[in-house]
Amino acid sequence: MADHIPLYPVQSAAAAAAANRKRAAYYSAAGPGQGADRHSRYQLEDESAHLDEMPLMMSEEGFENDESDYHTLPRARITRRRRGIEWLVCGGWKSLCTSCCDWLIHVCQRKKELKARTVWLGCPEKCEEKHPRNAIKNQKYNVFTFIPGVLYEQFKFFLNLYFLVVSCSQFVPALKIGYLYTYWAPLGFVLAVTIMREAIDEFRRFRRDKEMNSQLYSKLTNQRIPSDMVFLRTSEKAGSCFIRTDQLDGETDWKLKVAVSCTQRLPALGDLFSINAYVYAQKPQLDIHSFEGTFTREDSDPPVHESLSIENTLWASTVVASGTVIGVVIYTGKETRSVMNTSNPKNKVGLLDLELNQLTKALFLALIALSAVMVALQGFVGPWYRNLFRFLLLFSYIIPISLRVNLDMGKAAYGWMIMRDEHIPGTVVRTSTIPEELGRLVYLMTDKTGTLTQNEMVFKRLHLGTVSYGTDTMDEIQNHVITSYSQTQSQASGNNASSTPPRKAQSSAPKVRRSVSSRIHEAVKAIALCHNVTPVYESRAAGAGETEYAEVDQDFSDENRTYQASSPDEVALVQWTESVGLTLVSRDLTSMQLKTPSGQILTYHVLQVFPFTSENKRMGIVVRDESTAEITFYMKGADVAMSTIVQYNDWLEEECGNMAREGLRTLVVAKKSLTEEQYQDFESRYSQAKLSLHDRALKVAAVVESLEREMELLCLTGVEDQLQADVRPTLEMLRNAGIKIWMLTGDKLETATCIAKSSHLVSRTQDIHVFRPVTNRGEAHLELNAFRRKHDCALVIAGDSLEVCLKYYEHEFVELACQCPAVVCCRCSPTQKAHIVKLLQQHTGRRTCAVGDGGNDVSMIQAADCGIGIEGKEGKQASLAADFSITQFKHIGRLLMVHGRNSYKRSAALGQFVMHRGLIISTMQAVFSSVFYFASVPLYQGFLMVGYATIYTMFPVFSLVLDQDVKPETALLYPELYKDLTKGRSLSFKTFLIWVLISIYQGGILMYGALVLFESEFVHVVAISFTALILTELLMVALTIRTWHWLMVVAEFLSLGCYLASLAFLNEYFGIGRVSFGAFLDVAFITTVTFLWKVSAITVVSCLPLYILKYLKRKLSPPSYSKLTS
């Protein structure tokens, strides 16, 4: 509706006043009940059309100034767009090609349309449609696409494509320069190494998938559900069961699922196959929180129709936590909710590889320019274009093919080092192509549950207002509980008849200060009663069937009992009451039983339960004590919700703050005694409200609120979700390293905020801005402006509000969020997590890393530039899909600071040195050609060229993968050193240019030196210049190394030995021109003193100035780490 309203520039004072009123109406609405501000929000919706042209203000003045001619201000997004030729030149051609490829792939792999389906029970033959196989697939290729896919991934790099063209040109006789193997051998070796590495990675993925897909299922009990099902029947007598959904949505709360009542009531299990019934299910969807369907039984009179909702479903990747379940499969394979929320794995390419790709393009331009200059100096005589191509081939070593081989072997070496590191045991490198990415990360997205926390709740603190109990004083509480229950038991036995009237009188008597003992007694009883926990007793006799559960209430042995609940907090509270003496022994829909320290059983009838929701932030229960008939309303909830409900006190707010600062999750517990008349009046109004057709939720809430007045505050509890080992120091290290950390979780806002504080993701001095829930454009606009005015504060935002902001103000929101020191996104679906990662990549252009441990993190891990999976209690789904798999969160510190640093620094040095090796020999070729009248004749024959890039220099150059500038201990102690890596200074156009100048200087000195010093023995110029070249390269490797390793020394001497041996045995290659000219190397000549001192002189002139310059640079402008290592 708002989108069709015409847009006019608003300049009147009345309009400005209206804007002020809108803001006031929105910001004055506060508190848990949001009914009051709904009206003003709907008004905003109608007027939100004006926001199309309104930029986000930098300050309040834009809203308040009646001269606000915002129609003159362009929107941020429009100014950033490029059009026409500028767009095409600035990378538009690339996106155009990508779009065309994506379209072709889409056409080839067009998916069949998803449809609703009808599934008959026990009659698969009635199913007309084919459905996908129920298998998981993490592989990138299949048998047919493997070779074409790997070749495409290789030749999309400019470097490899260039060498393919050069190699193919050698089949044309007019362009042939040397032997075919000179070009094809290195290219074949590169491709063979790549194909082997990819094949090994792919085979590992295939084996892991096969292992997962070969698991057999029949009845599901305490194992992962393999496909999406409708829940038909369970062994639990209540007709319901709990499931764990942490692998699907990241929530640790156990969810209650209800079996279809028609099938649950069937006398025997076999009757499922004898009835004539079917399930109708909607078409597969992304949303994991909704489902619509129906169950129909046709052979009963009348036919049974039951509506099915989300509570009747069991999604794949969830785990049955209690009893056994039987269901009918409705979605399989690709159509399951968990797979639909998982993105396809992409081939990840490291930033360093992209940078080197750019540099090789620059080298290619230099190659063309050099060849054109040579032809121009020739005077374009004869078939000059053929000469141009021959020069292109002669100088082709400017772009070294060994670059890819060396880098790929280096990556394999880094992966091996990571897996061998004893400080991070169990680490696995699953994607061996991107170890350098670990040294370039700016944004780290992490899951909460199981990643930062252990997901184990521990009761830590009980506060009664005047006295506080911690873990070391729990025995005092136990003594008080034992004492109070022994007293009440003796009073009850001594005067049974008259026990009720005095208790009733007490509720209306004036309030007197009770003893600490009685207050502890009341608090512990309230905590033991106010919850949704069910004790479960494991069946002792195997195969005892359903009757075992019916008689379970007779067996109250402690070691046989486990607790189930929708929240781990509640389980922690009930376990704590058990530890102090008051034990929950049984519970069903209408009653619960507690066991006192003396073994007496107390029975309470459950009259009403008011469940916890994220809106009301509290839960309540009304119970009647069977022995006294006393009715009590207990309530517990967040301090925000409870502070207005309990009687006036002066300590609650302060103590809640103290506990929150300790990272504890607080709950306020209160009670209210009700008379029979009060309860009956409430029940009649409550039942009436539940039957109303209009505004049912509001009416029910109003009736419950009538009870929630002037409640007696009993206690404040503090529960700790235990963090993983060393999470705090690890997060602090990452923050100091300049990495911005975003926590993306499916959990509740309060829980996420609490963990953000306790883990020190948000430091103690920082404010937290909780982004208010927004549902439309107007609200998002106002809230973003409120957020813009905050400085240096962490942001907490819920998934649905994030969705609204990204819909209307994507660029503005990301820009603001990126300025925050930390961001917490709660209630995030798996797809949203991946979307956030992609947004950061697009808007910032920085490298991102995602860390998670559950199936719900797989999309995020695959979308990030670098995905790290943690192998935890919750299965291996994340670690299998990740690039790097670790066993604990704390290992990330060493993985990034040490291995990330080393991998990036080593690859940068290795890449540039290999380029230098190609440039220096091309410079010598250029000098040689120019001296000999610009003839396109090769200086060195085939074998020398291949040997130069392999046996003569390969080992010393490759030994750079063992170099390190900083010791691991120093890198961990000073994480600030990591900030330099993200700037990419180790490999840039500046450093590349320095290497180019070094290569031109050294190549020129070597060739001219050889020609000047050996005029009389000109026939030996090849041997002389090549010997000096090899010595220069070995000395340059020594100059580049920062920390020597014994293998580096071995490599240097091994290469020198190989070269000296070849001088003796391959002397025919050291003459000028072809071997048939008879220009053989005289072995006697190379042993003369003249040869040795002249070669030595040339080598010294080429290397000594560089050694002096390096020494001066270290003295005058030392690197940031040198002070730490000295």
CSV table of N, CA and C in Angstrom, one decimal, residues 922-986:
chain,number,residue,atom,x,y,z
A,922,SER,N,65.3,-14.3,-18.2
A,922,SER,CA,64.7,-13.6,-19.4
A,922,SER,C,65.5,-12.4,-19.7
A,923,THR,N,66.0,-11.7,-18.6
A,923,THR,CA,66.8,-10.5,-18.8
A,923,THR,C,68.1,-10.9,-19.5
A,924,MET,N,68.7,-12.0,-19.1
A,924,MET,CA,69.9,-12.4,-19.8
A,924,MET,C,69.7,-12.8,-21.2
A,925,GLN,N,68.5,-13.4,-21.5
A,925,GLN,CA,68.1,-13.7,-22.9
A,925,GLN,C,68.0,-12.4,-23.7
A,926,ALA,N,67.4,-11.4,-23.2
A,926,ALA,CA,67.2,-10.1,-23.8
A,926,ALA,C,68.5,-9.5,-24.2
A,927,VAL,N,69.4,-9.5,-23.2
A,927,VAL,CA,70.8,-8.9,-23.4
A,927,VAL,C,71.5,-9.7,-24.5
A,928,PHE,N,71.4,-11.0,-24.5
A,928,PHE,CA,72.1,-11.9,-25.5
A,928,PHE,C,71.6,-11.6,-26.9
A,929,SER,N,70.2,-11.5,-27.0
A,929,SER,CA,69.6,-11.2,-28.3
A,929,SER,C,70.0,-9.9,-28.9
A,930,SER,N,70.0,-8.9,-28.0
A,930,SER,CA,70.3,-7.5,-28.4
A,930,SER,C,71.8,-7.4,-28.9
A,931,VAL,N,72.7,-8.2,-28.3
A,931,VAL,CA,74.1,-8.1,-28.7
A,931,VAL,C,74.3,-8.8,-30.0
A,932,PHE,N,73.5,-9.9,-30.3
A,932,PHE,CA,73.6,-10.6,-31.5
A,932,PHE,C,72.5,-10.2,-32.5
A,933,TYR,N,72.5,-8.9,-32.7
A,933,TYR,CA,71.6,-8.3,-33.8
A,933,TYR,C,70.1,-8.7,-33.7
A,934,PHE,N,69.6,-8.8,-32.5
A,934,PHE,CA,68.2,-9.1,-32.2
A,934,PHE,C,67.8,-10.4,-32.8
A,935,ALA,N,68.6,-11.4,-32.8
A,935,ALA,CA,68.2,-12.7,-33.4
A,935,ALA,C,67.4,-13.4,-32.3
A,936,SER,N,66.3,-14.1,-32.8
A,936,SER,CA,65.5,-14.9,-31.9
A,936,SER,C,66.0,-16.3,-31.7
A,937,VAL,N,67.2,-16.3,-31.1
A,937,VAL,CA,68.0,-17.6,-30.9
A,937,VAL,C,68.0,-17.8,-29.4
A,938,PRO,N,67.7,-19.0,-28.9
A,938,PRO,CA,67.8,-19.2,-27.4
A,938,PRO,C,69.2,-19.2,-26.9
A,939,LEU,N,69.4,-18.6,-25.8
A,939,LEU,CA,70.8,-18.6,-25.1
A,939,LEU,C,71.1,-19.9,-24.6
A,940,TYR,N,70.2,-20.6,-23.9
A,940,TYR,CA,70.5,-21.9,-23.2
A,940,TYR,C,69.6,-23.0,-23.9
A,941,GLN,N,70.2,-24.1,-24.1
A,941,GLN,CA,69.4,-25.2,-24.7
A,941,GLN,C,68.4,-25.9,-23.7
A,942,GLY,N,67.5,-26.7,-24.3
A,942,GLY,CA,66.4,-27.3,-23.6
A,942,GLY,C,66.7,-27.8,-22.2
A,943,PHE,N,67.7,-28.7,-22.1
A,943,PHE,CA,68.0,-29.3,-20.8
A,943,PHE,C,68.4,-28.3,-19.8
A,944,LEU,N,69.2,-27.4,-20.1
A,944,LEU,CA,69.7,-26.4,-19.2
A,944,LEU,C,68.5,-25.6,-18.6
A,945,MET,N,67.5,-25.2,-19.5
A,945,MET,CA,66.3,-24.5,-19.1
A,945,MET,C,65.5,-25.3,-18.1
A,946,VAL,N,65.3,-26.6,-18.4
A,946,VAL,CA,64.5,-27.4,-17.5
A,946,VAL,C,65.3,-27.6,-16.2
A,947,GLY,N,66.6,-27.9,-16.3
A,947,GLY,CA,67.4,-28.1,-15.1
A,947,GLY,C,67.5,-26.9,-14.2
A,948,TYR,N,67.5,-25.7,-14.9
A,948,TYR,CA,67.6,-24.5,-14.1
A,948,TYR,C,66.4,-24.3,-13.2
A,949,ALA,N,65.2,-24.7,-13.7
A,949,ALA,CA,64.0,-24.5,-12.8
A,949,ALA,C,63.8,-25.7,-11.9
A,950,THR,N,64.6,-26.8,-12.1
A,950,THR,CA,64.3,-28.0,-11.3
A,950,THR,C,65.6,-28.3,-10.4
A,951,ILE,N,66.4,-29.3,-10.9
A,951,ILE,CA,67.5,-29.8,-10.0
A,951,ILE,C,68.5,-28.8,-9.5
A,952,TYR,N,68.7,-27.7,-10.4
A,952,TYR,CA,69.8,-26.8,-10.0
A,952,TYR,C,69.3,-25.8,-8.9
A,953,THR,N,68.1,-25.4,-8.9
A,953,THR,CA,67.6,-24.4,-7.9
A,953,THR,C,66.4,-24.8,-7.1
A,954,MET,N,65.7,-25.9,-7.5
A,954,MET,CA,64.4,-26.2,-6.9
A,954,MET,C,64.5,-26.4,-5.4
A,955,PHE,N,65.5,-27.2,-4.9
A,955,PHE,CA,65.5,-27.5,-3.5
A,955,PHE,C,65.8,-26.3,-2.6
A,956,PRO,N,66.8,-25.4,-3.0
A,956,PRO,CA,67.0,-24.3,-2.1
A,956,PRO,C,65.8,-23.3,-2.1
A,957,VAL,N,65.2,-23.1,-3.3
A,957,VAL,CA,64.0,-22.2,-3.4
A,957,VAL,C,62.9,-22.8,-2.6
A,958,PHE,N,62.6,-24.1,-2.8
A,958,PHE,CA,61.5,-24.7,-2.0
A,958,PHE,C,61.7,-24.7,-0.5
A,959,SER,N,63.0,-24.7,-0.1
A,959,SER,CA,63.3,-24.7,1.3
A,959,SER,C,62.8,-23.5,2.0
A,960,LEU,N,62.4,-22.5,1.3
A,960,LEU,CA,61.8,-21.3,1.9
A,960,LEU,C,60.5,-21.6,2.6
A,961,VAL,N,59.9,-22.7,2.4
A,961,VAL,CA,58.7,-23.1,3.1
A,961,VAL,C,59.1,-23.5,4.6
A,962,LEU,N,60.3,-23.6,4.9
A,962,LEU,CA,60.7,-23.8,6.3
A,962,LEU,C,61.1,-22.6,7.0
A,963,ASP,N,61.2,-21.4,6.3
A,963,ASP,CA,61.6,-20.2,6.9
A,963,ASP,C,60.6,-19.6,7.8
A,964,GLN,N,61.0,-18.9,8.9
A,964,GLN,CA,60.0,-18.2,9.7
A,964,GLN,C,60.7,-16.9,10.3
A,965,ASP,N,59.9,-15.8,10.3
A,965,ASP,CA,60.4,-14.5,10.7
A,965,ASP,C,60.3,-14.4,12.2
A,966,VAL,N,59.3,-15.0,12.8
A,966,VAL,CA,59.0,-14.9,14.2
A,966,VAL,C,58.8,-16.3,14.8
A,967,LYS,N,59.3,-16.5,16.0
A,967,LYS,CA,59.1,-17.8,16.7
A,967,LYS,C,57.6,-17.9,17.1
A,968,PRO,N,57.1,-19.2,17.1
A,968,PRO,CA,55.7,-19.4,17.5
A,968,PRO,C,55.3,-18.7,18.8
A,969,GLU,N,56.2,-18.8,19.8
A,969,GLU,CA,55.9,-18.3,21.1
A,969,GLU,C,55.7,-16.7,21.0
A,970,THR,N,56.6,-16.1,20.2
A,970,THR,CA,56.5,-14.6,20.1
A,970,THR,C,55.2,-14.2,19.4
A,971,ALA,N,54.8,-15.0,18.3
A,971,ALA,CA,53.6,-14.7,17.6
A,971,ALA,C,52.4,-14.8,18.4
A,972,LEU,N,52.4,-15.8,19.4
A,972,LEU,CA,51.2,-16.0,20.3
A,972,LEU,C,51.2,-14.9,21.4
A,973,LEU,N,52.4,-14.5,21.8
A,973,LEU,CA,52.6,-13.5,22.9
A,973,LEU,C,52.2,-12.1,22.4
A,974,TYR,N,52.5,-11.8,21.1
A,974,TYR,CA,52.2,-10.5,20.6
A,974,TYR,C,51.2,-10.6,19.4
A,975,PRO,N,50.0,-10.9,19.6
A,975,PRO,CA,49.0,-11.1,18.5
A,975,PRO,C,48.9,-9.9,17.6
A,976,GLU,N,49.3,-8.7,18.1
A,976,GLU,CA,49.2,-7.5,17.3
A,976,GLU,C,50.0,-7.6,16.0
A,977,LEU,N,51.0,-8.5,16.0
A,977,LEU,CA,51.8,-8.7,14.8
A,977,LEU,C,51.0,-9.2,13.6
A,978,TYR,N,49.8,-9.8,13.9
A,978,TYR,CA,48.9,-10.4,12.9
A,978,TYR,C,48.3,-9.3,12.0
A,979,LYS,N,48.1,-8.1,12.7
A,979,LYS,CA,47.5,-7.0,11.9
A,979,LYS,C,48.2,-6.6,10.6
A,980,ASP,N,49.6,-6.7,10.7
A,980,ASP,CA,50.4,-6.4,9.5
A,980,ASP,C,50.0,-7.4,8.3
A,981,LEU,N,49.7,-8.6,8.6
A,981,LEU,CA,49.5,-9.6,7.6
A,981,LEU,C,48.2,-9.2,6.8
A,982,THR,N,47.2,-8.7,7.5
A,982,THR,CA,45.9,-8.5,6.8
A,982,THR,C,46.0,-7.3,5.8
A,983,LYS,N,47.1,-6.5,6.0
A,983,LYS,CA,47.3,-5.4,5.0
A,983,LYS,C,48.0,-5.9,3.7
A,984,GLY,N,48.5,-7.2,3.8
A,984,GLY,CA,49.0,-7.8,2.5
A,984,GLY,C,50.3,-7.2,2.1
A,985,ARG,N,51.2,-6.8,3.0
A,985,ARG,CA,52.4,-6.1,2.6
A,985,ARG,C,53.5,-7.0,2.2
A,986,SER,N,53.3,-8.3,2.5
A,986,SER,CA,54.4,-9.3,2.1
A,986,SER,C,54.4,-9.6,0.6
